[in-house]
């Protein structure tokens, strides 16, 4: 039986005082649910203050990215052990806002953002391995853009993202992982992927893992849906067999909405 994971990806939002206020509110408003893990992923600058407020609660702390080296001359980067050190247990890796697909025209997406962060399947794989070695649980994001969906190449592309992310990782470690299916066209747009379709793609992710590591491993991997999840659509999405939680952006910035999504888990 997989536990649900409802995670808030706060992205580049909230000053430290606002982040602390939000978790204080969450501590009061979150419903008690036995089968749900609740996670918040603030910006780096708020990790430590937020952790202090989370002390004594069941809310878990996550980060939005990590580098694969432990230390050294890597200006701007943060290592897995640095995240562990402040109490982080989960880390988002390969979010579409950090991935770059050079050479592929993406008219529906801001090219300058893609080029700035330049994440590739290979860097996702390196980060996942480094995070696992440090004892962090990676949340690996996969998903297609609108043009890729229109071209009919989404399924192949997502299977490829999953395979490349898992290259060289043991079955034992894969079982601990979380995947997030985030269709790029549904992120921050208000346009949610239809729940049957989200379930189908999450199933595709699971069968891809099964093909590589067998059914015992794939049955343990948790697969979230992310992309305009909100109180009004959460129940429908979270009721699906292959959806084990949500990775929530906009709606995680309001304690009431985030709590309502947690409450939508049956
Ligand atoms: P929204 O919920 O704002 O669409 O963002 C989803 C997301 O990107 C979570 O990682």
PDB file of C-alpha atoms and ligand atoms in Angstrom:
ATOM      1  CA  UNK A   1       0.000   0.000   0.000  1.00  0.00           C
ATOM      2  CA  UNK A   2       1.595   3.267  -1.149  1.00  0.00           C
ATOM      3  CA  UNK A   3       1.226   6.369   1.017  1.00  0.00           C
ATOM      4  CA  UNK A   4      -0.009   9.498  -0.726  1.00  0.00           C
ATOM      5  CA  UNK A   5       2.430  12.378  -1.027  1.00  0.00           C
ATOM      6  CA  UNK A   6       0.944  15.864  -1.270  1.00  0.00           C
ATOM      7  CA  UNK A   7       3.763  18.302  -1.938  1.00  0.00           C
ATOM      8  CA  UNK A   8       3.816  22.071  -2.277  1.00  0.00           C
ATOM      9  CA  UNK A   9       6.368  23.429  -4.720  1.00  0.00           C
ATOM     10  CA  UNK A  10       6.516  27.068  -3.720  1.00  0.00           C
ATOM     11  CA  UNK A  11       8.834  27.916  -6.648  1.00  0.00           C
ATOM     12  CA  UNK A  12      10.340  31.434  -6.367  1.00  0.00           C
ATOM     13  CA  UNK A  13       7.654  32.774  -4.037  1.00  0.00           C
ATOM     14  CA  UNK A  14       7.453  33.968  -0.418  1.00  0.00           C
ATOM     15  CA  UNK A  15       9.954  36.009   1.530  1.00  0.00           C
ATOM     16  CA  UNK A  16      11.151  34.264   4.688  1.00  0.00           C
ATOM     17  CA  UNK A  17       8.606  36.011   6.933  1.00  0.00           C
ATOM     18  CA  UNK A  18       5.808  35.024   4.523  1.00  0.00           C
ATOM     19  CA  UNK A  19       7.070  31.444   4.320  1.00  0.00           C
ATOM     20  CA  UNK A  20       7.100  31.157   8.106  1.00  0.00           C
ATOM     21  CA  UNK A  21       3.585  32.626   8.287  1.00  0.00           C
ATOM     22  CA  UNK A  22       2.354  30.113   5.693  1.00  0.00           C
ATOM     23  CA  UNK A  23       3.698  27.055   7.539  1.00  0.00           C
ATOM     24  CA  UNK A  24       2.297  28.346  10.819  1.00  0.00           C
ATOM     25  CA  UNK A  25      -1.097  28.581   9.129  1.00  0.00           C
ATOM     26  CA  UNK A  26      -0.666  25.118   7.605  1.00  0.00           C
ATOM     27  CA  UNK A  27       0.087  23.631  11.001  1.00  0.00           C
ATOM     28  CA  UNK A  28      -3.308  24.882  12.133  1.00  0.00           C
ATOM     29  CA  UNK A  29      -5.349  24.058   9.030  1.00  0.00           C
ATOM     30  CA  UNK A  30      -4.026  20.737   7.716  1.00  0.00           C
ATOM     31  CA  UNK A  31      -6.437  17.855   8.283  1.00  0.00           C
ATOM     32  CA  UNK A  32      -5.083  14.780  10.066  1.00  0.00           C
ATOM     33  CA  UNK A  33      -4.827  12.002   7.480  1.00  0.00           C
ATOM     34  CA  UNK A  34      -3.167   8.707   8.295  1.00  0.00           C
ATOM     35  CA  UNK A  35      -2.274   7.694   4.739  1.00  0.00           C
ATOM     36  CA  UNK A  36      -0.812  10.996   3.532  1.00  0.00           C
ATOM     37  CA  UNK A  37       2.678  12.491   3.727  1.00  0.00           C
ATOM     38  CA  UNK A  38       2.624  16.284   3.457  1.00  0.00           C
ATOM     39  CA  UNK A  39       5.650  18.136   2.141  1.00  0.00           C
ATOM     40  CA  UNK A  40       6.531  21.790   1.584  1.00  0.00           C
ATOM     41  CA  UNK A  41       9.363  22.908  -0.705  1.00  0.00           C
ATOM     42  CA  UNK A  42      10.270  26.557  -0.039  1.00  0.00           C
ATOM     43  CA  UNK A  43      13.130  28.497  -1.606  1.00  0.00           C
ATOM     44  CA  UNK A  44      16.637  27.815  -0.267  1.00  0.00           C
ATOM     45  CA  UNK A  45      16.682  30.997   1.809  1.00  0.00           C
ATOM     46  CA  UNK A  46      13.596  29.889   3.759  1.00  0.00           C
ATOM     47  CA  UNK A  47      14.572  26.253   4.371  1.00  0.00           C
ATOM     48  CA  UNK A  48      16.168  26.784   7.762  1.00  0.00           C
ATOM     49  CA  UNK A  49      13.542  29.147   9.250  1.00  0.00           C
ATOM     50  CA  UNK A  50      10.726  26.964   7.913  1.00  0.00           C
ATOM     51  CA  UNK A  51      12.335  23.863   9.414  1.00  0.00           C
ATOM     52  CA  UNK A  52      12.379  25.540  12.842  1.00  0.00           C
ATOM     53  CA  UNK A  53       8.632  26.171  12.594  1.00  0.00           C
ATOM     54  CA  UNK A  54       7.940  22.605  11.391  1.00  0.00           C
ATOM     55  CA  UNK A  55       9.626  21.102  14.470  1.00  0.00           C
ATOM     56  CA  UNK A  56       7.126  18.868  16.232  1.00  0.00           C
ATOM     57  CA  UNK A  57       4.707  18.712  13.276  1.00  0.00           C
ATOM     58  CA  UNK A  58       4.282  15.964  10.653  1.00  0.00           C
ATOM     59  CA  UNK A  59       4.940  18.310   7.745  1.00  0.00           C
ATOM     60  CA  UNK A  60       8.075  17.349   5.826  1.00  0.00           C
ATOM     61  CA  UNK A  61      10.655  19.693   4.318  1.00  0.00           C
ATOM     62  CA  UNK A  62      11.804  19.527   0.688  1.00  0.00           C
ATOM     63  CA  UNK A  63      14.045  21.523  -1.640  1.00  0.00           C
ATOM     64  CA  UNK A  64      13.447  22.511  -5.239  1.00  0.00           C
ATOM     65  CA  UNK A  65      16.770  21.383  -6.713  1.00  0.00           C
ATOM     66  CA  UNK A  66      20.222  20.035  -5.815  1.00  0.00           C
ATOM     67  CA  UNK A  67      23.653  19.757  -7.436  1.00  0.00           C
ATOM     68  CA  UNK A  68      25.398  16.383  -7.785  1.00  0.00           C
ATOM     69  CA  UNK A  69      28.768  17.345  -6.295  1.00  0.00           C
ATOM     70  CA  UNK A  70      29.386  17.301  -2.553  1.00  0.00           C
ATOM     71  CA  UNK A  71      31.481  20.473  -2.328  1.00  0.00           C
ATOM     72  CA  UNK A  72      33.938  22.575  -4.275  1.00  0.00           C
ATOM     73  CA  UNK A  73      34.144  25.407  -6.768  1.00  0.00           C
ATOM     74  CA  UNK A  74      30.547  25.319  -8.016  1.00  0.00           C
ATOM     75  CA  UNK A  75      29.349  28.884  -7.529  1.00  0.00           C
ATOM     76  CA  UNK A  76      25.582  29.131  -6.954  1.00  0.00           C
ATOM     77  CA  UNK A  77      25.019  25.423  -6.363  1.00  0.00           C
ATOM     78  CA  UNK A  78      23.870  23.493  -3.291  1.00  0.00           C
ATOM     79  CA  UNK A  79      24.919  19.965  -2.334  1.00  0.00           C
ATOM     80  CA  UNK A  80      22.822  17.036  -1.090  1.00  0.00           C
ATOM     81  CA  UNK A  81      24.518  17.064   2.328  1.00  0.00           C
ATOM     82  CA  UNK A  82      23.866  20.798   2.727  1.00  0.00           C
ATOM     83  CA  UNK A  83      20.163  20.112   2.218  1.00  0.00           C
ATOM     84  CA  UNK A  84      20.269  17.172   4.636  1.00  0.00           C
ATOM     85  CA  UNK A  85      22.011  19.381   7.137  1.00  0.00           C
ATOM     86  CA  UNK A  86      19.022  21.763   7.363  1.00  0.00           C
ATOM     87  CA  UNK A  87      16.493  18.941   7.687  1.00  0.00           C
ATOM     88  CA  UNK A  88      15.453  18.429   4.057  1.00  0.00           C
ATOM     89  CA  UNK A  89      14.215  14.905   3.254  1.00  0.00           C
ATOM     90  CA  UNK A  90      12.858  15.259  -0.313  1.00  0.00           C
ATOM     91  CA  UNK A  91      14.205  17.107  -3.337  1.00  0.00           C
ATOM     92  CA  UNK A  92      12.495  18.037  -6.603  1.00  0.00           C
ATOM     93  CA  UNK A  93      14.673  17.171  -9.592  1.00  0.00           C
ATOM     94  CA  UNK A  94      14.151  17.954 -13.283  1.00  0.00           C
ATOM     95  CA  UNK A  95      11.201  20.305 -12.981  1.00  0.00           C
ATOM     96  CA  UNK A  96      10.186  21.528 -16.441  1.00  0.00           C
ATOM     97  CA  UNK A  97      11.063  25.069 -15.361  1.00  0.00           C
ATOM     98  CA  UNK A  98      14.701  23.933 -15.055  1.00  0.00           C
ATOM     99  CA  UNK A  99      14.846  21.521 -17.993  1.00  0.00           C
ATOM    100  CA  UNK A 100      16.115  22.652 -21.385  1.00  0.00           C
ATOM    101  CA  UNK A 101      15.602  20.846 -24.649  1.00  0.00           C
ATOM    102  CA  UNK A 102      18.082  22.583 -26.891  1.00  0.00           C
ATOM    103  CA  UNK A 103      17.326  22.544 -30.590  1.00  0.00           C
ATOM    104  CA  UNK A 104      13.662  21.709 -30.109  1.00  0.00           C
ATOM    105  CA  UNK A 105      11.423  24.667 -30.956  1.00  0.00           C
ATOM    106  CA  UNK A 106       8.966  25.221 -28.128  1.00  0.00           C
ATOM    107  CA  UNK A 107       6.667  28.079 -29.104  1.00  0.00           C
ATOM    108  CA  UNK A 108       4.430  27.466 -26.103  1.00  0.00           C
ATOM    109  CA  UNK A 109       7.260  27.951 -23.641  1.00  0.00           C
ATOM    110  CA  UNK A 110       9.591  30.811 -22.778  1.00  0.00           C
ATOM    111  CA  UNK A 111      12.824  29.846 -24.531  1.00  0.00           C
ATOM    112  CA  UNK A 112      14.966  32.164 -22.448  1.00  0.00           C
ATOM    113  CA  UNK A 113      13.949  30.342 -19.272  1.00  0.00           C
ATOM    114  CA  UNK A 114      14.737  26.958 -20.813  1.00  0.00           C
ATOM    115  CA  UNK A 115      18.155  28.145 -21.918  1.00  0.00           C
ATOM    116  CA  UNK A 116      18.988  29.690 -18.564  1.00  0.00           C
ATOM    117  CA  UNK A 117      18.687  26.506 -16.554  1.00  0.00           C
ATOM    118  CA  UNK A 118      19.557  23.921 -19.200  1.00  0.00           C
ATOM    119  CA  UNK A 119      18.626  20.775 -17.237  1.00  0.00           C
ATOM    120  CA  UNK A 120      19.024  17.575 -19.252  1.00  0.00           C
ATOM    121  CA  UNK A 121      18.096  13.931 -18.696  1.00  0.00           C
ATOM    122  CA  UNK A 122      21.756  13.365 -17.837  1.00  0.00           C
ATOM    123  CA  UNK A 123      21.898  16.059 -15.141  1.00  0.00           C
ATOM    124  CA  UNK A 124      18.593  14.762 -13.754  1.00  0.00           C
ATOM    125  CA  UNK A 125      20.172  11.310 -13.477  1.00  0.00           C
ATOM    126  CA  UNK A 126      23.296  12.664 -11.771  1.00  0.00           C
ATOM    127  CA  UNK A 127      21.235  14.670  -9.300  1.00  0.00           C
ATOM    128  CA  UNK A 128      18.989  11.691  -8.517  1.00  0.00           C
ATOM    129  CA  UNK A 129      21.998   9.464  -7.791  1.00  0.00           C
ATOM    130  CA  UNK A 130      23.668  12.097  -5.610  1.00  0.00           C
ATOM    131  CA  UNK A 131      20.457  12.764  -3.690  1.00  0.00           C
ATOM    132  CA  UNK A 132      19.895   9.045  -3.053  1.00  0.00           C
ATOM    133  CA  UNK A 133      23.476   8.553  -1.839  1.00  0.00           C
ATOM    134  CA  UNK A 134      22.925  11.331   0.689  1.00  0.00           C
ATOM    135  CA  UNK A 135      19.684   9.725   1.880  1.00  0.00           C
ATOM    136  CA  UNK A 136      17.361  12.260   0.233  1.00  0.00           C
ATOM    137  CA  UNK A 137      14.271  11.139  -1.678  1.00  0.00           C
ATOM    138  CA  UNK A 138      14.167  12.560  -5.209  1.00  0.00           C
ATOM    139  CA  UNK A 139      10.901  13.688  -6.771  1.00  0.00           C
ATOM    140  CA  UNK A 140      11.733  13.326 -10.446  1.00  0.00           C
ATOM    141  CA  UNK A 141       9.583  15.424 -12.765  1.00  0.00           C
ATOM    142  CA  UNK A 142       8.722  14.298 -16.267  1.00  0.00           C
ATOM    143  CA  UNK A 143       6.246  15.602 -18.801  1.00  0.00           C
ATOM    144  CA  UNK A 144       5.660  16.830 -22.330  1.00  0.00           C
ATOM    145  CA  UNK A 145       5.155  20.283 -23.798  1.00  0.00           C
ATOM    146  CA  UNK A 146       2.065  21.186 -25.795  1.00  0.00           C
ATOM    147  CA  UNK A 147       3.896  20.895 -29.103  1.00  0.00           C
ATOM    148  CA  UNK A 148       5.194  17.439 -28.161  1.00  0.00           C
ATOM    149  CA  UNK A 149       1.665  16.365 -27.226  1.00  0.00           C
ATOM    150  CA  UNK A 150       0.276  17.727 -30.513  1.00  0.00           C
ATOM    151  CA  UNK A 151       2.977  15.849 -32.417  1.00  0.00           C
ATOM    152  CA  UNK A 152       1.880  12.638 -30.663  1.00  0.00           C
ATOM    153  CA  UNK A 153       5.327  11.912 -29.235  1.00  0.00           C
ATOM    154  CA  UNK A 154       4.522  12.382 -25.509  1.00  0.00           C
ATOM    155  CA  UNK A 155       4.416   8.734 -24.433  1.00  0.00           C
ATOM    156  CA  UNK A 156       7.764   7.855 -26.008  1.00  0.00           C
ATOM    157  CA  UNK A 157       9.332  11.010 -24.639  1.00  0.00           C
ATOM    158  CA  UNK A 158       8.096  10.405 -21.087  1.00  0.00           C
ATOM    159  CA  UNK A 159       9.251   6.763 -21.123  1.00  0.00           C
ATOM    160  CA  UNK A 160      12.648   8.028 -22.305  1.00  0.00           C
ATOM    161  CA  UNK A 161      12.801  10.648 -19.511  1.00  0.00           C
ATOM    162  CA  UNK A 162      12.021   7.913 -16.956  1.00  0.00           C
ATOM    163  CA  UNK A 163      14.618   5.463 -18.340  1.00  0.00           C
ATOM    164  CA  UNK A 164      17.377   8.066 -18.531  1.00  0.00           C
ATOM    165  CA  UNK A 165      16.635   9.385 -15.034  1.00  0.00           C
ATOM    166  CA  UNK A 166      17.032   5.856 -13.619  1.00  0.00           C
ATOM    167  CA  UNK A 167      20.207   4.885 -15.467  1.00  0.00           C
ATOM    168  CA  UNK A 168      22.611   3.123 -13.078  1.00  0.00           C
ATOM    169  CA  UNK A 169      20.303   3.307 -10.041  1.00  0.00           C
ATOM    170  CA  UNK A 170      19.632   0.057  -8.132  1.00  0.00           C
ATOM    171  CA  UNK A 171      16.133  -1.409  -7.855  1.00  0.00           C
ATOM    172  CA  UNK A 172      16.325  -0.952  -4.091  1.00  0.00           C
ATOM    173  CA  UNK A 173      16.845   2.799  -4.544  1.00  0.00           C
ATOM    174  CA  UNK A 174      14.293   3.112  -7.354  1.00  0.00           C
ATOM    175  CA  UNK A 175      11.631   1.723  -4.987  1.00  0.00           C
ATOM    176  CA  UNK A 176      12.142   4.765  -2.709  1.00  0.00           C
ATOM    177  CA  UNK A 177      11.648   7.295  -5.504  1.00  0.00           C
ATOM    178  CA  UNK A 178       8.791   9.596  -6.331  1.00  0.00           C
ATOM    179  CA  UNK A 179       7.935  10.577  -9.909  1.00  0.00           C
ATOM    180  CA  UNK A 180       5.799  13.558 -10.783  1.00  0.00           C
ATOM    181  CA  UNK A 181       3.963  13.622 -14.090  1.00  0.00           C
ATOM    182  CA  UNK A 182       3.743  17.305 -14.925  1.00  0.00           C
ATOM    183  CA  UNK A 183       2.449  18.090 -18.404  1.00  0.00           C
ATOM    184  CA  UNK A 184       4.186  21.401 -19.165  1.00  0.00           C
ATOM    185  CA  UNK A 185       1.048  22.823 -20.802  1.00  0.00           C
ATOM    186  CA  UNK A 186      -0.909  22.352 -17.549  1.00  0.00           C
ATOM    187  CA  UNK A 187       1.571  24.120 -15.266  1.00  0.00           C
ATOM    188  CA  UNK A 188       0.402  27.481 -14.010  1.00  0.00           C
ATOM    189  CA  UNK A 189      -2.117  27.725 -16.866  1.00  0.00           C
ATOM    190  CA  UNK A 190      -5.273  26.711 -15.021  1.00  0.00           C
ATOM    191  CA  UNK A 191      -5.618  23.947 -17.610  1.00  0.00           C
ATOM    192  CA  UNK A 192      -5.607  20.571 -15.846  1.00  0.00           C
ATOM    193  CA  UNK A 193      -4.892  17.311 -17.603  1.00  0.00           C
ATOM    194  CA  UNK A 194      -8.110  15.289 -17.687  1.00  0.00           C
ATOM    195  CA  UNK A 195      -7.993  12.795 -14.788  1.00  0.00           C
ATOM    196  CA  UNK A 196      -8.247   9.640 -16.950  1.00  0.00           C
ATOM    197  CA  UNK A 197      -5.429  10.880 -19.139  1.00  0.00           C
ATOM    198  CA  UNK A 198      -3.278  11.811 -16.113  1.00  0.00           C
ATOM    199  CA  UNK A 199      -3.938   8.319 -14.733  1.00  0.00           C
ATOM    200  CA  UNK A 200      -3.002   6.725 -18.066  1.00  0.00           C
ATOM    201  CA  UNK A 201       0.342   8.572 -18.208  1.00  0.00           C
ATOM    202  CA  UNK A 202       1.100   7.765 -14.539  1.00  0.00           C
ATOM    203  CA  UNK A 203       0.415   4.113 -15.420  1.00  0.00           C
ATOM    204  CA  UNK A 204       2.786   4.428 -18.367  1.00  0.00           C
ATOM    205  CA  UNK A 205       5.490   5.683 -15.979  1.00  0.00           C
ATOM    206  CA  UNK A 206       4.860   2.698 -13.686  1.00  0.00           C
ATOM    207  CA  UNK A 207       4.985   0.127 -16.497  1.00  0.00           C
ATOM    208  CA  UNK A 208       8.190   1.707 -17.797  1.00  0.00           C
ATOM    209  CA  UNK A 209       9.721   1.193 -14.331  1.00  0.00           C
ATOM    210  CA  UNK A 210       8.301  -2.349 -14.262  1.00  0.00           C
ATOM    211  CA  UNK A 211      10.017  -3.129 -17.560  1.00  0.00           C
ATOM    212  CA  UNK A 212      13.349  -2.094 -16.067  1.00  0.00           C
ATOM    213  CA  UNK A 213      13.120  -3.255 -12.444  1.00  0.00           C
ATOM    214  CA  UNK A 214      10.159  -5.638 -12.147  1.00  0.00           C
ATOM    215  CA  UNK A 215       6.773  -5.396 -10.494  1.00  0.00           C
ATOM    216  CA  UNK A 216       7.897  -5.490  -6.836  1.00  0.00           C
ATOM    217  CA  UNK A 217       9.893  -2.283  -7.395  1.00  0.00           C
ATOM    218  CA  UNK A 218       7.382  -0.448  -9.579  1.00  0.00           C
ATOM    219  CA  UNK A 219       4.548  -1.085  -7.114  1.00  0.00           C
ATOM    220  CA  UNK A 220       6.464   0.838  -4.435  1.00  0.00           C
ATOM    221  CA  UNK A 221       7.283   3.923  -6.505  1.00  0.00           C
ATOM    222  CA  UNK A 222       4.956   6.826  -5.811  1.00  0.00           C
ATOM    223  CA  UNK A 223       3.732   8.783  -8.820  1.00  0.00           C
ATOM    224  CA  UNK A 224       2.250  12.235  -8.420  1.00  0.00           C
ATOM    225  CA  UNK A 225       0.322  14.409 -10.825  1.00  0.00           C
ATOM    226  CA  UNK A 226       1.211  18.097 -11.078  1.00  0.00           C
ATOM    227  CA  UNK A 227      -0.254  20.912 -13.152  1.00  0.00           C
ATOM    228  CA  UNK A 228      -3.015  23.284 -11.969  1.00  0.00           C
ATOM    229  CA  UNK A 229      -4.138  20.894  -9.219  1.00  0.00           C
ATOM    230  CA  UNK A 230      -6.562  22.728  -6.944  1.00  0.00           C
ATOM    231  CA  UNK A 231      -9.315  21.961  -4.413  1.00  0.00           C
ATOM    232  CA  UNK A 232     -11.941  21.688  -7.179  1.00  0.00           C
ATOM    233  CA  UNK A 233     -10.160  18.988  -9.207  1.00  0.00           C
ATOM    234  CA  UNK A 234      -8.005  17.251  -6.570  1.00  0.00           C
ATOM    235  CA  UNK A 235     -10.580  14.660  -5.493  1.00  0.00           C
ATOM    236  CA  UNK A 236     -11.084  13.379  -9.029  1.00  0.00           C
ATOM    237  CA  UNK A 237      -7.334  13.197  -9.767  1.00  0.00           C
ATOM    238  CA  UNK A 238      -6.346  11.669  -6.414  1.00  0.00           C
ATOM    239  CA  UNK A 239      -9.022   8.954  -6.681  1.00  0.00           C
ATOM    240  CA  UNK A 240      -7.226   7.444  -9.689  1.00  0.00           C
ATOM    241  CA  UNK A 241      -5.425   4.119  -9.187  1.00  0.00           C
ATOM    242  CA  UNK A 242      -2.105   5.311 -10.543  1.00  0.00           C
ATOM    243  CA  UNK A 243      -1.993   8.758  -8.952  1.00  0.00           C
ATOM    244  CA  UNK A 244      -0.357   8.670  -5.526  1.00  0.00           C
ATOM    245  CA  UNK A 245      -0.397  12.357  -4.768  1.00  0.00           C
ATOM    246  CA  UNK A 246       0.096  15.824  -6.146  1.00  0.00           C
ATOM    247  CA  UNK A 247       2.928  18.259  -6.786  1.00  0.00           C
ATOM    248  CA  UNK A 248       1.215  21.573  -6.367  1.00  0.00           C
ATOM    249  CA  UNK A 249       2.422  25.029  -7.357  1.00  0.00           C
ATOM    250  CA  UNK A 250       0.005  27.957  -7.168  1.00  0.00           C
ATOM    251  CA  UNK A 251      -2.522  26.331  -4.841  1.00  0.00           C
ATOM    252  CA  UNK A 252       0.216  25.412  -2.341  1.00  0.00           C
ATOM    253  CA  UNK A 253       0.803  29.093  -1.600  1.00  0.00           C
ATOM    254  CA  UNK A 254      -2.531  29.388   0.218  1.00  0.00           C
ATOM    255  CA  UNK A 255      -2.935  27.358   3.417  1.00  0.00           C
ATOM    256  CA  UNK A 256      -6.664  26.895   2.844  1.00  0.00           C
ATOM    257  CA  UNK A 257      -6.308  25.558  -0.706  1.00  0.00           C
ATOM    258  CA  UNK A 258      -3.374  23.293   0.142  1.00  0.00           C
ATOM    259  CA  UNK A 259      -5.201  21.890   3.180  1.00  0.00           C
ATOM    260  CA  UNK A 260      -8.312  21.280   1.041  1.00  0.00           C
ATOM    261  CA  UNK A 261      -6.190  19.283  -1.428  1.00  0.00           C
ATOM    262  CA  UNK A 262      -4.794  17.163   1.419  1.00  0.00           C
ATOM    263  CA  UNK A 263      -8.354  16.687   2.599  1.00  0.00           C
ATOM    264  CA  UNK A 264      -9.375  15.472  -0.886  1.00  0.00           C
ATOM    265  CA  UNK A 265      -7.403  12.236  -0.341  1.00  0.00           C
ATOM    266  CA  UNK A 266      -9.859   9.445   0.484  1.00  0.00           C
TER     267      UNK A 266
HETATM  268  P1  LIG B   1       0.781  24.803 -10.700  1.00  0.00           P
HETATM  269  O1  LIG B   1       0.081  23.984  -9.656  1.00  0.00           O
HETATM  270  O2  LIG B   1       0.895  26.248 -10.357  1.00  0.00           O
HETATM  271  O3  LIG B   1       0.214  24.550 -12.067  1.00  0.00           O
HETATM  272  O4  LIG B   1       2.297  24.268 -10.757  1.00  0.00           O
HETATM  273  C1  LIG B   1       2.532  22.901 -10.849  1.00  0.00           C
HETATM  274  C2  LIG B   1       3.981  22.662 -10.687  1.00  0.00           C
HETATM  275  O5  LIG B   1       4.778  23.022 -11.512  1.00  0.00           O
HETATM  276  C3  LIG B   1       4.419  21.973  -9.455  1.00  0.00           C
HETATM  277  O6  LIG B   1       5.745  21.594  -9.515  1.00  0.00           O
END
